[in-house]
PDB file of C-alpha atoms in Angstrom:
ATOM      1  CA  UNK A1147      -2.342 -20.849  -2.383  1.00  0.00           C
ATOM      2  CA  UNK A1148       0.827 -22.231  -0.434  1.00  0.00           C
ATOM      3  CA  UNK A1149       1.112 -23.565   2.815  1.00  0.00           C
ATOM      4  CA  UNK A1150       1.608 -21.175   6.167  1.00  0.00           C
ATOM      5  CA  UNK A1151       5.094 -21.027   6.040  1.00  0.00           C
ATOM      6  CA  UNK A1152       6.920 -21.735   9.536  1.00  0.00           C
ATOM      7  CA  UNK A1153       8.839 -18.923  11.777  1.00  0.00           C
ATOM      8  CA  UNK A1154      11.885 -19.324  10.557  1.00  0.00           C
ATOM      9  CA  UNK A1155      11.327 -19.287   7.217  1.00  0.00           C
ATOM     10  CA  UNK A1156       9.533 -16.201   7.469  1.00  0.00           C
ATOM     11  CA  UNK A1157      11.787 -14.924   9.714  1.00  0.00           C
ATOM     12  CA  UNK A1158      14.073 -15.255   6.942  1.00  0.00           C
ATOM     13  CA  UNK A1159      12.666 -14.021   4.224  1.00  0.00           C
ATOM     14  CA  UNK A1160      11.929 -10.684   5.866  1.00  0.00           C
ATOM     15  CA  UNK A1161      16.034 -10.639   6.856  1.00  0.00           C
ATOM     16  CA  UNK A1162      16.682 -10.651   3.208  1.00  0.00           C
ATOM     17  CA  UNK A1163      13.924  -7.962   2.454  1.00  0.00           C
ATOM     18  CA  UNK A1164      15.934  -5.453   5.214  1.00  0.00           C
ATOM     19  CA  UNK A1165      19.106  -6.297   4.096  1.00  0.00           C
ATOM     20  CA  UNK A1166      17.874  -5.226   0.144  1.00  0.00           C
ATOM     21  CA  UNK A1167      16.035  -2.284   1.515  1.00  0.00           C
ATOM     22  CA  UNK A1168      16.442  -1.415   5.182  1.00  0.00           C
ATOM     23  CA  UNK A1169      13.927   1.719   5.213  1.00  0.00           C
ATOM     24  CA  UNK A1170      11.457   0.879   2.572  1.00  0.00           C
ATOM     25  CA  UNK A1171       9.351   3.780   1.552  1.00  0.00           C
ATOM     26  CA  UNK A1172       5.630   4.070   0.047  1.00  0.00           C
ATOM     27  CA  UNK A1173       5.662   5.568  -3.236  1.00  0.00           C
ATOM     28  CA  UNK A1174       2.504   7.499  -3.315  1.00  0.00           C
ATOM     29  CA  UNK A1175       4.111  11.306  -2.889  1.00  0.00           C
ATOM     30  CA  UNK A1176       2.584  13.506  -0.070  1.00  0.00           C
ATOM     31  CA  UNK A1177       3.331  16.622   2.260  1.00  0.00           C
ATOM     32  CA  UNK A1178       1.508  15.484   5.133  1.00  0.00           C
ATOM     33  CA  UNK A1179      -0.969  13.477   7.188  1.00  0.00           C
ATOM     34  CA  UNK A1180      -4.171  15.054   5.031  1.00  0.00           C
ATOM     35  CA  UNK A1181      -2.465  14.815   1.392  1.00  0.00           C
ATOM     36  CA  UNK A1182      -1.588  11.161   2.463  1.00  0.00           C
ATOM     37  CA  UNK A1183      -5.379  10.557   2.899  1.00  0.00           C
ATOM     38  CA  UNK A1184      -6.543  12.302  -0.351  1.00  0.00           C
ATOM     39  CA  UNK A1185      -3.425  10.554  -2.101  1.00  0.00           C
ATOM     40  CA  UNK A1186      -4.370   6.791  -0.808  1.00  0.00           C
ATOM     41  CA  UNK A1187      -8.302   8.027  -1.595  1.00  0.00           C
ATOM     42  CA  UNK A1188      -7.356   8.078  -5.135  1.00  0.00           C
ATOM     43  CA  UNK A1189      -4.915   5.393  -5.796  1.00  0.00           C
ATOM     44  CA  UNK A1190      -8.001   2.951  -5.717  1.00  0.00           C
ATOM     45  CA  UNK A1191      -8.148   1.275  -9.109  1.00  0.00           C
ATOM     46  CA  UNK A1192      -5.518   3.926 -10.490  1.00  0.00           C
ATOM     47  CA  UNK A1193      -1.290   3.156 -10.246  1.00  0.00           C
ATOM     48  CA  UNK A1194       0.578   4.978  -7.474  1.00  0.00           C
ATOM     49  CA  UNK A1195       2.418   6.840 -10.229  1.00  0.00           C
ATOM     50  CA  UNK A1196      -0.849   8.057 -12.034  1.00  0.00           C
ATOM     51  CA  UNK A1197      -1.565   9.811  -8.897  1.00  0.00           C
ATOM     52  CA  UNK A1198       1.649  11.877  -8.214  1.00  0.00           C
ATOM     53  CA  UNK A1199       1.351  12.909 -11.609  1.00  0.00           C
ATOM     54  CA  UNK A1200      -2.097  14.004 -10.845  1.00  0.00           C
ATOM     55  CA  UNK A1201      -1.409  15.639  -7.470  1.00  0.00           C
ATOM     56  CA  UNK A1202       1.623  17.083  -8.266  1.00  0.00           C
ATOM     57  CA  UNK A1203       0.232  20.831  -8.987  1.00  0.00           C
ATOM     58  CA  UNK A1204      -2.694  20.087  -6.387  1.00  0.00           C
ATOM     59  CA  UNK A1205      -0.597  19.783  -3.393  1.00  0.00           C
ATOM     60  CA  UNK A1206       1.272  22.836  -4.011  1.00  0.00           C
ATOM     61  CA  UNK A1207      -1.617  24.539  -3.600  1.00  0.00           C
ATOM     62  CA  UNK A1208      -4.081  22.555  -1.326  1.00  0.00           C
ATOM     63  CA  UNK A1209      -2.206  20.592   1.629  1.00  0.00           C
ATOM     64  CA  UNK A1210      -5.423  21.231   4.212  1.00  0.00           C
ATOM     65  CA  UNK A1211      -9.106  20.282   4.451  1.00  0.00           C
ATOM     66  CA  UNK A1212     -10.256  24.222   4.424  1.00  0.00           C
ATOM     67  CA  UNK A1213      -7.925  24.901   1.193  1.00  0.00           C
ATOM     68  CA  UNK A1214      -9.540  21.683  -0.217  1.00  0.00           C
ATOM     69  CA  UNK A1215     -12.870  23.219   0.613  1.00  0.00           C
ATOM     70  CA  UNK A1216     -11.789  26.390  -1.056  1.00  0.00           C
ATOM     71  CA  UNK A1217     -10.740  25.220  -4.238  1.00  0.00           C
ATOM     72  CA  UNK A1218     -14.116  23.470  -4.719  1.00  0.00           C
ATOM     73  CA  UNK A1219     -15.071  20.261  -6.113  1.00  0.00           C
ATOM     74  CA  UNK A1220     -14.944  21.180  -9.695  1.00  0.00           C
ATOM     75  CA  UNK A1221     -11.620  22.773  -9.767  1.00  0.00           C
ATOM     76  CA  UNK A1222     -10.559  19.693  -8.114  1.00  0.00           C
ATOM     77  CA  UNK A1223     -12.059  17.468 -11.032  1.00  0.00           C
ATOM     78  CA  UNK A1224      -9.650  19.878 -13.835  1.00  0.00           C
ATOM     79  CA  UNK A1225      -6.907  18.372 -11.695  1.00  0.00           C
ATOM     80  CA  UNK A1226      -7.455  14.479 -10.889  1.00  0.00           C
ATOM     81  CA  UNK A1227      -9.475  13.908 -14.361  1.00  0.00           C
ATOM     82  CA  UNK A1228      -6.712  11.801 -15.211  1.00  0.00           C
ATOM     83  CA  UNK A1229      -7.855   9.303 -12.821  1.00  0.00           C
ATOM     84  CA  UNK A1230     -10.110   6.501 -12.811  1.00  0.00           C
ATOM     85  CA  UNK A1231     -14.088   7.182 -11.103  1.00  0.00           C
ATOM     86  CA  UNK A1232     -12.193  10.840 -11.268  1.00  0.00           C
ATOM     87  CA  UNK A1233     -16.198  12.686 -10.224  1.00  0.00           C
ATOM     88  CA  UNK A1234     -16.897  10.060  -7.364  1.00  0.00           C
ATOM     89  CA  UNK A1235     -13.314  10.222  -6.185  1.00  0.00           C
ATOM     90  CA  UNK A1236     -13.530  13.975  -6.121  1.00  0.00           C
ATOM     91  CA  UNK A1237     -17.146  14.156  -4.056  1.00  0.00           C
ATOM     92  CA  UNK A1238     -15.471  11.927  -1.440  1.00  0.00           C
ATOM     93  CA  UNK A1239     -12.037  14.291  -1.103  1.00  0.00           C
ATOM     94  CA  UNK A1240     -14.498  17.243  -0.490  1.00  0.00           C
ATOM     95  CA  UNK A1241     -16.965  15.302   2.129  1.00  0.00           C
ATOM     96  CA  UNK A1242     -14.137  14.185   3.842  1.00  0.00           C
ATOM     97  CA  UNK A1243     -12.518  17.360   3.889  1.00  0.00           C
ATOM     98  CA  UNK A1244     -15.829  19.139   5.509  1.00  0.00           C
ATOM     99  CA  UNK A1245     -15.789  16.652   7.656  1.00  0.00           C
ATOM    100  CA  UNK A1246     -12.139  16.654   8.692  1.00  0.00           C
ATOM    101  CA  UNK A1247     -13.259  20.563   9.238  1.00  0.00           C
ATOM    102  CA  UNK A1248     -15.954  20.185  11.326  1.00  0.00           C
ATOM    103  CA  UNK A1249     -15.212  17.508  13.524  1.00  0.00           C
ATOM    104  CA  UNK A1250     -12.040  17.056  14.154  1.00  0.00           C
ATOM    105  CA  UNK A1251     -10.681  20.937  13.675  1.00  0.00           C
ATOM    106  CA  UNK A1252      -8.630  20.608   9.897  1.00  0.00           C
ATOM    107  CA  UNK A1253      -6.387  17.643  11.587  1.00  0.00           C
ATOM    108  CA  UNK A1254      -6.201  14.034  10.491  1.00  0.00           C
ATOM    109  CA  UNK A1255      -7.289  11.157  13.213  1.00  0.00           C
ATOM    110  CA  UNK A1256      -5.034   8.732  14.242  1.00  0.00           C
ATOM    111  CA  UNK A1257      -7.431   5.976  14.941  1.00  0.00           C
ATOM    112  CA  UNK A1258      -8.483   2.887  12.499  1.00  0.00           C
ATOM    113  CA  UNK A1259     -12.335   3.624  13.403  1.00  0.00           C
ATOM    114  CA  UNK A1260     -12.356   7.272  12.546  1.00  0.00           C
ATOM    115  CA  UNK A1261     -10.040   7.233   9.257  1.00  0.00           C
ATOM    116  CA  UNK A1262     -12.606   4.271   8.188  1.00  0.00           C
ATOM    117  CA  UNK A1263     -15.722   6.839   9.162  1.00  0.00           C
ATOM    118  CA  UNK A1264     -14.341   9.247   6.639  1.00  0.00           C
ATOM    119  CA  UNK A1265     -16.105   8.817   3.097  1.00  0.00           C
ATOM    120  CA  UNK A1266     -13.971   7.007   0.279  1.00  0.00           C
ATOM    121  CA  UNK A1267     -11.713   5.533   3.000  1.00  0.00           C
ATOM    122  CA  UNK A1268     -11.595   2.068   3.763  1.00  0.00           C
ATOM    123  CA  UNK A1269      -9.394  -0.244   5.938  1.00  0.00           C
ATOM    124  CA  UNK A1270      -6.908  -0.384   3.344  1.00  0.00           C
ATOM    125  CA  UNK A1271      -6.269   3.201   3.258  1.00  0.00           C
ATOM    126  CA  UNK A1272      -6.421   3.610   6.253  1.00  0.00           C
ATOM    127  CA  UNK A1273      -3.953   1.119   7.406  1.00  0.00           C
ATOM    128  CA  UNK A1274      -1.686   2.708   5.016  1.00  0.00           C
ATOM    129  CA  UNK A1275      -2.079   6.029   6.835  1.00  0.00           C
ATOM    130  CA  UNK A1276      -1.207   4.460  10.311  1.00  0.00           C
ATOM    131  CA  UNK A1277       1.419   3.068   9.043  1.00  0.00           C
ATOM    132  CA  UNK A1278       3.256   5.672   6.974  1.00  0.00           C
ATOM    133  CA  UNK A1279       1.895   8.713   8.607  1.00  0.00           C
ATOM    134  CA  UNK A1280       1.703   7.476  12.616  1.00  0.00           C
ATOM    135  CA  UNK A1281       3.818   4.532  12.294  1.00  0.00           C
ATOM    136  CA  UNK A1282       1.616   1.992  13.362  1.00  0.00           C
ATOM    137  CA  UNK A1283       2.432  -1.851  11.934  1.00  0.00           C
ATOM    138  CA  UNK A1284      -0.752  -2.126  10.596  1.00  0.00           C
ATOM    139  CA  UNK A1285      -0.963  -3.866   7.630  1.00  0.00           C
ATOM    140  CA  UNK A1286      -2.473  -2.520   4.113  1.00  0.00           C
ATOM    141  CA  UNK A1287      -3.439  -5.638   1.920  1.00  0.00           C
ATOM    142  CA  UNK A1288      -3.654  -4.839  -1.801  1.00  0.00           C
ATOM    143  CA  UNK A1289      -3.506  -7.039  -4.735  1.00  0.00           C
ATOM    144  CA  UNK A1290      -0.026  -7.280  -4.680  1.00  0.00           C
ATOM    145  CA  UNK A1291       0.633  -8.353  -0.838  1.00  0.00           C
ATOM    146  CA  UNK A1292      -2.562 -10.412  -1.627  1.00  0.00           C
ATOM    147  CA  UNK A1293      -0.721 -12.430  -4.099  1.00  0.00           C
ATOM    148  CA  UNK A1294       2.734 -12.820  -2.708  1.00  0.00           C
ATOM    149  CA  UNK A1295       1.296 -13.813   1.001  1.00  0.00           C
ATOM    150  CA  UNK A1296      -0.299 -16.190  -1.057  1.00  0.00           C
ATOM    151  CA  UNK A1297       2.678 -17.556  -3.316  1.00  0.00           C
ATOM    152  CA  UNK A1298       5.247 -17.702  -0.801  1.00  0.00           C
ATOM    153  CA  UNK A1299       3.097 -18.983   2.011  1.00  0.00           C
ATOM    154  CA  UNK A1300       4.108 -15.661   4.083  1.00  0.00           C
ATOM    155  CA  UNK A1301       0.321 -15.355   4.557  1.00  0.00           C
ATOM    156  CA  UNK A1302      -2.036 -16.808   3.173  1.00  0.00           C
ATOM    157  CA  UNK A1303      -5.509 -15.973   2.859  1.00  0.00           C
ATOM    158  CA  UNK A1304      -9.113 -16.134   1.030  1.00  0.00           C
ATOM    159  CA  UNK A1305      -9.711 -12.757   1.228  1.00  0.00           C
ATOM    160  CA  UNK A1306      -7.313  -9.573   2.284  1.00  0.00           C
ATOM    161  CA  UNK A1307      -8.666  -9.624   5.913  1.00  0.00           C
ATOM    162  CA  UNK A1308      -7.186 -13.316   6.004  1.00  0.00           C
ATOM    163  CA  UNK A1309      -4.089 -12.214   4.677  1.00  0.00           C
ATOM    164  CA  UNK A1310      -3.681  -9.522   7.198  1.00  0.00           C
ATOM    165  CA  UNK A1311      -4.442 -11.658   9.928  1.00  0.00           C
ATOM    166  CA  UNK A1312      -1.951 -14.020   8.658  1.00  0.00           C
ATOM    167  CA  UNK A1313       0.363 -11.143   8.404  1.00  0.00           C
ATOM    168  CA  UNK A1314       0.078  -9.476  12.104  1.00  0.00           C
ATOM    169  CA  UNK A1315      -0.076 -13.354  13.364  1.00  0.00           C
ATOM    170  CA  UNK A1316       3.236 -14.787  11.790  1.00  0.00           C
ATOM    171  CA  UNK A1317       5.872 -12.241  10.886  1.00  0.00           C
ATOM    172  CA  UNK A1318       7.823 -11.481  13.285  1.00  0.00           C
ATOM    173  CA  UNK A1319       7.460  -8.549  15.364  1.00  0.00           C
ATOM    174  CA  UNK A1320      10.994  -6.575  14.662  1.00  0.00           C
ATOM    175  CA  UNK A1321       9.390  -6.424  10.768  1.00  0.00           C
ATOM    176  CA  UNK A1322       5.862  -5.301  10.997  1.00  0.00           C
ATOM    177  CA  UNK A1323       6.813  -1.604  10.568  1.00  0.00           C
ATOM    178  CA  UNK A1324       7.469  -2.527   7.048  1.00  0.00           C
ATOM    179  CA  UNK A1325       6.462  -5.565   6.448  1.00  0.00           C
ATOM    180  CA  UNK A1326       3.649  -4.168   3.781  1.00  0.00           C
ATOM    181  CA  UNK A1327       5.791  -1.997   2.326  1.00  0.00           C
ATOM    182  CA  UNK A1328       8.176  -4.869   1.620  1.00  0.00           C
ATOM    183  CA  UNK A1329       5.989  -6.888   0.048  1.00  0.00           C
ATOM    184  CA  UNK A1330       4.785  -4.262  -1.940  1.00  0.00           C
ATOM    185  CA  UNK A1331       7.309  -3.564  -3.513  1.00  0.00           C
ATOM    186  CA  UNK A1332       8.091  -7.180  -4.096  1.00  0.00           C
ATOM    187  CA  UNK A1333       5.036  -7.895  -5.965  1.00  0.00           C
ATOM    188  CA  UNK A1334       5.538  -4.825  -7.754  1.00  0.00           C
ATOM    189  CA  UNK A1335       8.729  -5.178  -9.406  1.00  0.00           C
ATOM    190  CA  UNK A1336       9.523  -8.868  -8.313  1.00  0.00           C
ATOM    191  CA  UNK A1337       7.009 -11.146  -7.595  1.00  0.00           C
ATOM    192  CA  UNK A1338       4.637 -10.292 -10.584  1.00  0.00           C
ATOM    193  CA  UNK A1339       1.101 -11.302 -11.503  1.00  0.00           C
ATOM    194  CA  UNK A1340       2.049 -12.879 -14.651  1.00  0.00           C
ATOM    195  CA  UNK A1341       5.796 -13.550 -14.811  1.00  0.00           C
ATOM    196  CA  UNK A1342       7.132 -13.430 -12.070  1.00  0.00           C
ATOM    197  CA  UNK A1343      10.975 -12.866 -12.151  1.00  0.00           C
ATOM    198  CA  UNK A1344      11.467 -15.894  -9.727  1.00  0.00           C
ATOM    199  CA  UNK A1345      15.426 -16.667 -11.067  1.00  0.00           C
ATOM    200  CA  UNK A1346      16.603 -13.420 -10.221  1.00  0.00           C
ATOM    201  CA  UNK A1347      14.332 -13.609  -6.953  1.00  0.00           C
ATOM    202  CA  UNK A1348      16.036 -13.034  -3.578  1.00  0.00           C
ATOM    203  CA  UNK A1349      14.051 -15.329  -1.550  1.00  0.00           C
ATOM    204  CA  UNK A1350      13.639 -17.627  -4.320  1.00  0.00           C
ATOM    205  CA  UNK A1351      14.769 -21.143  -2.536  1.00  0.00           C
ATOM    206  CA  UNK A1352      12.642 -20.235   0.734  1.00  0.00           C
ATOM    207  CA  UNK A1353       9.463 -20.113  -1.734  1.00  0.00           C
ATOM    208  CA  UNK A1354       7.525 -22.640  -2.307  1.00  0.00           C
ATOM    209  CA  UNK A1355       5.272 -21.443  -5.167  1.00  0.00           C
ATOM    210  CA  UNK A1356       4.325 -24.175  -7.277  1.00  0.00           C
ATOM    211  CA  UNK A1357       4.655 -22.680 -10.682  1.00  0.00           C
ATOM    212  CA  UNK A1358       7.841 -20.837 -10.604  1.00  0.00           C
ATOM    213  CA  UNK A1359       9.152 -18.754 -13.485  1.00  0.00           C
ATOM    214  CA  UNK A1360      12.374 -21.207 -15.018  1.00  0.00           C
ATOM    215  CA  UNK A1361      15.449 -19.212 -16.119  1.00  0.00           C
ATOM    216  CA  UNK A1362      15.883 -19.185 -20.484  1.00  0.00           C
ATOM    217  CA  UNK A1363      17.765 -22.145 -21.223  1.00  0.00           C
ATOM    218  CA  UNK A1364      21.313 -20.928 -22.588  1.00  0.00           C
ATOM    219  CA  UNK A1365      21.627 -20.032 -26.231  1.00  0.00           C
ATOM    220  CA  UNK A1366      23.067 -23.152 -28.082  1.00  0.00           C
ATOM    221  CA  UNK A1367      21.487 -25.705 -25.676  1.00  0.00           C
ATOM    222  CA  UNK A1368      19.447 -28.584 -27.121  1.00  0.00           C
TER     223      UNK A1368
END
């Protein structure tokens, strides 16, 4: 784990992130504010792109709590059985959705407290729904913004509450919109669990991870 890194750095680093990708988007696909819920309910343990394919027929079908109601739990199942903990996954979509229903009339809350009451929803998701649904700069940790706040010193952390402490407490304010998003997508493609592609990195000389990735020396080269 590296170091806090200082404002400026930081400041810095999330300059070159907007300049690569001013509008960065999530890549889990969904219609609305409910199919963004059931979409983040499922992407636990399972990869964002598992999931479209999985939801792809679904949401043309179901984009409401009733409709989810209607189609049942089992039908559901024949759709998201691709998935991993498919059956448990599927009982929380439906008591959420009856519960969406009853309580708060088919529509999605906008508050931390009640998208966290809603079965199979933690803080994670739904941090992930105030930000990309109500635009909120909350900040959804997952493994991979747990490992690059960690490696770059961005924001460190024990545990993904530290690190999105760390992150609402020392990036700057102009980049918490996306600040998750960012480093999503940098630990996705960039900053990778096992090699990451630190030569090719664009914040690579602002990082201070210990144990970074050395370019292939040149063919020919003793």
């Amino acid at each position: 784990m590296s170091k806090q890194l200082d404002y400026h750095t930081i400041h810095k680093i999330f300059e070159r992130f907007q300049d690569a990708d001013p509008e960065p988007k999530g890549e889990l696909d969904h219609l609305n504010a409910y199919t963004l819920v059931v979409a983040v309910a499922l992407s636990a343990q399972a990869t964002d792109a598992g999931v479209n394919k999985a939801t792809k027929d679904l949401f043309r079908t179901v984009d409401t709590p009733q409709k989810m109601l209607d189609l049942g739990e089992e039908a559901l199942i024949e759709h998201i059985k691709s998935i991993g903990l498919y059956r448990n996954k599927a009982r929380n979509v439906m008591k959420l959705s009856r519960i969406l229903v009853e309580d708060y009339a088919g529509m999605v809350p906008s508050s931390r407290a009640a998208l966290e009451s809603l079965p199979g929803v933690g803080r994670k998701t739904a941090n992930v729904v105030l930000n990309m649904w109500w635009r909120h700069p909350a900040q959804a940790v997952d493994t991979h913004i747990f490992r690059v706040g960690n490696r770059t010193g961005i924001a460190p952390g024990r545990d993904v509450v530290a690190v999105e402490k760390a992150i609402e407490d020392h990036v700057p304010a102009e980049f918490q919109l996306h600040a998750h998003h960012w480093m999503i997508l940098h630990g996705r493609y960039h900053c990778k669990a096992r090699k990451p592609m630190c030569p090719t990195c664009l914040i690579e000389d602002l990082c201070p991870f210990d144990e970074k990735t050395q370019a292939p020396a040149p063919k020919g080269s003793s």
